[in-house]
Coordinates of N, CA and C in Angstrom, one line a residue:
M1035 N -35.7 21.5 -90.3 CA -35.7 21.0 -91.6 C -35.8 22.2 -92.6
A1036 N -35.0 22.3 -93.6 CA -35.0 23.3 -94.6 C -36.2 23.2 -95.5
P1037 N -36.8 24.3 -95.8 CA -38.0 24.3 -96.8 C -37.5 23.9 -98.2
R1038 N -38.3 23.1 -98.9 CA -37.9 22.7 -100.2 C -38.5 23.6 -101.3
T1039 N -39.5 24.3 -101.0 CA -40.1 25.2 -102.0 C -40.2 26.6 -101.4
P1040 N -40.2 27.7 -102.3 CA -40.4 29.0 -101.7 C -41.8 29.4 -101.3
L1041 N -42.7 28.5 -101.5 CA -44.1 28.8 -101.2 C -44.4 28.8 -99.7
L1042 N -43.8 27.9 -99.0 CA -44.1 27.8 -97.6 C -43.3 28.8 -96.7
H1043 N -42.1 29.0 -97.0 CA -41.2 29.9 -96.2 C -40.3 30.6 -97.2
P1044 N -40.8 31.6 -98.0 CA -39.9 32.2 -99.0 C -38.7 32.9 -98.5
K1045 N -38.8 33.5 -97.4 CA -37.6 34.3 -96.9 C -36.5 33.3 -96.5
Q1046 N -36.8 32.2 -95.8 CA -35.7 31.2 -95.5 C -35.2 30.5 -96.7
Y1047 N -36.1 30.2 -97.7 CA -35.7 29.5 -98.9 C -34.7 30.4 -99.7
F1048 N -35.0 31.7 -99.9 CA -34.1 32.5 -100.7 C -32.8 32.9 -99.9
E1049 N -32.9 33.0 -98.6 CA -31.7 33.3 -97.8 C -30.7 32.1 -97.9
Q1050 N -31.2 30.9 -97.9 CA -30.3 29.7 -98.0 C -29.8 29.5 -99.4
R1051 N -30.6 29.7 -100.4 CA -30.2 29.4 -101.8 C -29.8 30.6 -102.6
G1052 N -30.1 31.8 -102.1 CA -29.8 32.9 -102.9 C -30.9 33.2 -103.9
F1053 N -30.8 34.4 -104.5 CA -31.9 34.8 -105.5 C -31.3 35.0 -106.8
D1054 N -32.0 34.5 -107.9 CA -31.5 34.6 -109.2 C -32.7 34.9 -110.1
L1055 N -32.6 36.0 -110.8 CA -33.7 36.4 -111.7 C -33.7 35.7 -113.0
R1056 N -32.6 35.0 -113.4 CA -32.5 34.4 -114.7 C -33.6 33.3 -115.0
P1057 N -33.9 32.4 -114.1 CA -34.9 31.4 -114.4 C -36.3 32.1 -114.7
A1058 N -36.7 33.1 -114.0 CA -37.9 33.7 -114.3 C -37.9 34.4 -115.6
A1059 N -36.8 35.1 -115.9 CA -36.6 35.8 -117.2 C -36.6 34.8 -118.3
A1060 N -36.0 33.6 -118.1 CA -36.0 32.6 -119.2 C -37.4 32.1 -119.4
A1061 N -38.2 31.9 -118.3 CA -39.6 31.4 -118.5 C -40.4 32.4 -119.2
V1062 N -40.3 33.7 -119.0 CA -41.0 34.7 -119.7 C -40.6 34.7 -121.1
G1063 N -39.3 34.6 -121.4 CA -38.7 34.5 -122.7 C -39.3 33.4 -123.5
V1064 N -39.4 32.2 -122.9 CA -39.9 31.0 -123.6 C -41.4 31.2 -123.9
A1065 N -42.1 31.8 -123.0 CA -43.6 32.1 -123.2 C -43.8 33.0 -124.3
I1066 N -43.0 34.1 -124.4 CA -43.1 35.0 -125.5 C -42.7 34.4 -126.8
L1067 N -41.6 33.6 -126.8 CA -41.2 32.9 -128.0 C -42.3 32.0 -128.5
A1068 N -43.0 31.2 -127.6 CA -44.0 30.3 -128.0 C -45.2 31.0 -128.6
V1069 N -45.6 32.2 -128.0 CA -46.7 32.9 -128.5 C -46.4 33.5 -129.9
V1070 N -45.2 34.1 -130.1 CA -44.8 34.7 -131.3 C -44.7 33.6 -132.4
L1071 N -44.1 32.4 -132.1 CA -44.1 31.3 -133.1 C -45.5 30.8 -133.4
T1072 N -46.4 30.8 -132.5 CA -47.7 30.4 -132.8 C -48.4 31.4 -133.7
F1073 N -48.3 32.7 -133.5 CA -48.8 33.7 -134.4 C -48.2 33.6 -135.7
A1074 N -46.9 33.5 -135.8 CA -46.2 33.4 -137.1 C -46.6 32.2 -137.8
G1075 N -46.8 31.0 -137.2 CA -47.3 29.8 -137.8 C -48.7 30.1 -138.4
F1076 N -49.5 30.7 -137.6 CA -50.9 31.1 -138.1 C -50.8 31.9 -139.3
G1077 N -49.9 32.9 -139.3 CA -49.7 33.8 -140.5 C -49.3 33.0 -141.7
V1078 N -48.3 32.1 -141.5 CA -47.9 31.2 -142.6 C -49.0 30.4 -143.2
V1079 N -49.8 29.8 -142.3 CA -50.9 29.0 -142.8 C -52.0 29.8 -143.5
L1080 N -52.3 31.0 -142.9 CA -53.2 31.9 -143.5 C -52.8 32.4 -144.9
A1081 N -51.5 32.8 -145.0 CA -51.0 33.3 -146.3 C -51.0 32.1 -147.3
D1082 N -50.7 30.9 -146.9 CA -50.7 29.8 -147.8 C -52.1 29.5 -148.3
R1083 N -53.0 29.5 -147.4 CA -54.4 29.3 -147.8 C -55.0 30.3 -148.8
L1084 N -54.6 31.6 -148.5 CA -55.0 32.7 -149.4 C -54.4 32.5 -150.8
R1085 N -53.1 32.2 -150.8 CA -52.4 32.0 -152.0 C -53.0 30.8 -152.8
T1086 N -53.3 29.7 -152.1 CA -53.9 28.5 -152.7 C -55.3 28.9 -153.3
A1087 N -56.0 29.8 -152.7 CA -57.4 30.1 -153.1 C -57.3 31.2 -154.3
G1088 N -56.1 31.6 -154.7 CA -55.9 32.5 -155.8 C -55.9 34.0 -155.4
H1089 N -55.8 34.3 -154.1 CA -55.7 35.6 -153.6 C -54.3 36.0 -153.3
H1090 N -53.4 36.1 -154.3 CA -52.0 36.3 -154.1 C -51.7 37.7 -153.5
G1091 N -52.5 38.7 -153.9 CA -52.3 40.0 -153.3 C -52.6 40.0 -151.8
A1092 N -53.7 39.4 -151.4 CA -54.1 39.3 -150.0 C -53.1 38.5 -149.2
A1093 N -52.5 37.4 -149.8 CA -51.5 36.6 -149.2 C -50.3 37.4 -148.8
N1094 N -49.9 38.3 -149.7 CA -48.7 39.2 -149.5 C -49.0 40.2 -148.4
E1095 N -50.3 40.6 -148.3 CA -50.7 41.6 -147.3 C -50.7 41.1 -145.9
V1096 N -50.8 39.8 -145.7 CA -50.8 39.2 -144.4 C -49.7 39.7 -143.5
W1097 N -48.5 39.7 -144.0 CA -47.3 40.0 -143.2 C -47.3 41.5 -142.9
G1098 N -47.8 42.3 -143.8 CA -47.9 43.8 -143.5 C -48.8 44.1 -142.4
V1099 N -49.9 43.3 -142.3 CA -50.8 43.4 -141.2 C -50.3 42.7 -139.9
F1100 N -49.8 41.5 -140.1 CA -49.4 40.6 -139.0 C -48.1 41.0 -138.3
G1101 N -47.2 41.6 -139.0 CA -45.9 41.9 -138.5 C -45.9 42.8 -137.3
P1102 N -46.6 44.0 -137.3 CA -46.7 44.8 -136.1 C -47.3 44.2 -134.9
Y1103 N -48.3 43.3 -135.2 CA -48.9 42.6 -134.0 C -47.9 41.7 -133.3
L1104 N -47.0 41.1 -134.1 CA -45.9 40.2 -133.4 C -45.1 41.0 -132.5
F1105 N -44.6 42.2 -132.9 CA -43.8 43.1 -132.1 C -44.7 43.6 -130.9
G1106 N -45.9 43.9 -131.1 CA -46.8 44.3 -130.1 C -47.0 43.3 -129.0
V1107 N -47.1 42.0 -129.4 CA -47.3 40.9 -128.5 C -46.1 40.8 -127.6
V1108 N -44.9 40.9 -128.1 CA -43.6 40.8 -127.3 C -43.6 42.0 -126.3
F1109 N -43.9 43.2 -126.8 CA -43.9 44.4 -125.9 C -44.9 44.3 -124.8
V1110 N -46.1 43.9 -125.1 CA -47.2 43.8 -124.1 C -46.9 42.7 -123.1
M1111 N -46.3 41.6 -123.6 CA -46.0 40.5 -122.6 C -44.9 40.9 -121.6
L1112 N -43.9 41.6 -122.1 CA -42.9 42.1 -121.2 C -43.4 43.2 -120.3
L1113 N -44.2 44.1 -120.8 CA -44.8 45.1 -120.0 C -45.7 44.5 -119.0
G1114 N -46.5 43.5 -119.4 CA -47.5 42.9 -118.5 C -46.7 42.2 -117.3
W1115 N -45.6 41.6 -117.6 CA -44.8 40.9 -116.6 C -44.4 41.9 -115.5
V1116 N -43.9 43.1 -116.0 CA -43.4 44.1 -115.0 C -44.6 44.7 -114.3
I1117 N -45.7 44.9 -114.9 CA -46.9 45.5 -114.2 C -47.4 44.5 -113.2
A1118 N -47.6 43.2 -113.6 CA -48.1 42.2 -112.6 C -47.1 42.1 -111.4
A1119 N -45.8 42.1 -111.7 CA -44.9 42.1 -110.5 C -45.0 43.3 -109.7
G1120 N -45.2 44.5 -110.3 CA -45.4 45.7 -109.5 C -46.6 45.6 -108.6
I1121 N -47.7 45.1 -109.2 CA -49.0 45.0 -108.4 C -48.8 44.0 -107.2
V1122 N -48.2 42.9 -107.5 CA -47.9 41.9 -106.4 C -47.0 42.5 -105.4
H1123 N -46.0 43.3 -105.8 CA -45.0 43.9 -104.9 C -45.7 44.9 -103.9
V1124 N -46.6 45.7 -104.5 CA -47.3 46.7 -103.7 C -48.2 46.0 -102.7
I1125 N -48.9 45.0 -103.2 CA -49.8 44.3 -102.3 C -49.1 43.6 -101.2
A1126 N -47.9 43.0 -101.5 CA -47.1 42.3 -100.5 C -46.6 43.3 -99.5
R1127 N -46.2 44.4 -99.9 CA -45.6 45.4 -99.0 C -46.8 45.9 -98.1
A1128 N -47.9 46.2 -98.6 CA -49.1 46.7 -97.8 C -49.7 45.7 -96.9
A1129 N -50.0 44.5 -97.5 CA -50.7 43.5 -96.7 C -49.8 42.6 -95.8
L1130 N -48.6 42.3 -96.3 CA -47.8 41.4 -95.5 C -46.5 42.0 -94.9
S1131 N -46.4 43.3 -95.0 CA -45.2 44.0 -94.6 C -44.0 43.4 -95.1
H1132 N -44.0 43.1 -96.4 CA -42.8 42.5 -97.1 C -41.8 43.6 -97.2
D1133 N -40.5 43.3 -96.9 CA -39.5 44.3 -97.0 C -38.5 44.0 -98.1
G1134 N -38.8 43.1 -99.1 CA -38.0 42.7 -100.2 C -37.9 43.8 -101.2
R1135 N -37.0 43.6 -102.2 CA -36.8 44.5 -103.3 C -37.8 44.2 -104.4
F1136 N -38.0 45.1 -105.4 CA -38.9 44.8 -106.5 C -38.3 43.8 -107.4
G1137 N -37.0 43.7 -107.5 CA -36.3 42.7 -108.3 C -36.6 41.3 -107.8
Q1138 N -36.7 41.1 -106.5 CA -37.1 39.8 -105.9 C -38.5 39.5 -106.3
T1139 N -39.4 40.4 -106.3 CA -40.8 40.2 -106.6 C -40.9 39.9 -108.1
L1140 N -40.1 40.5 -108.9 CA -40.1 40.3 -110.3 C -39.7 38.9 -110.6

């Protein structure tokens, strides 16, 4: 009987179905987009509250401070994905004698 998930027999699962990085990349992309939209929404609410309270100068400064953080979040999430995959790959090679490629771990 063929395995239905890659958790029990990953080698057989991927040999039968092939390997595709796109679903994982899409999941990471959706996670990044969700975090960036959440931060952007927070920035909009914060700027609006500052503007309503009469602090127009501070409301305009929100995006000067917040903008670089949004780009930093995207970079750190992508870098974290690669670093986490690298750590898992090294552990799998050392502990389990895994012979797969880094792209498969990623």
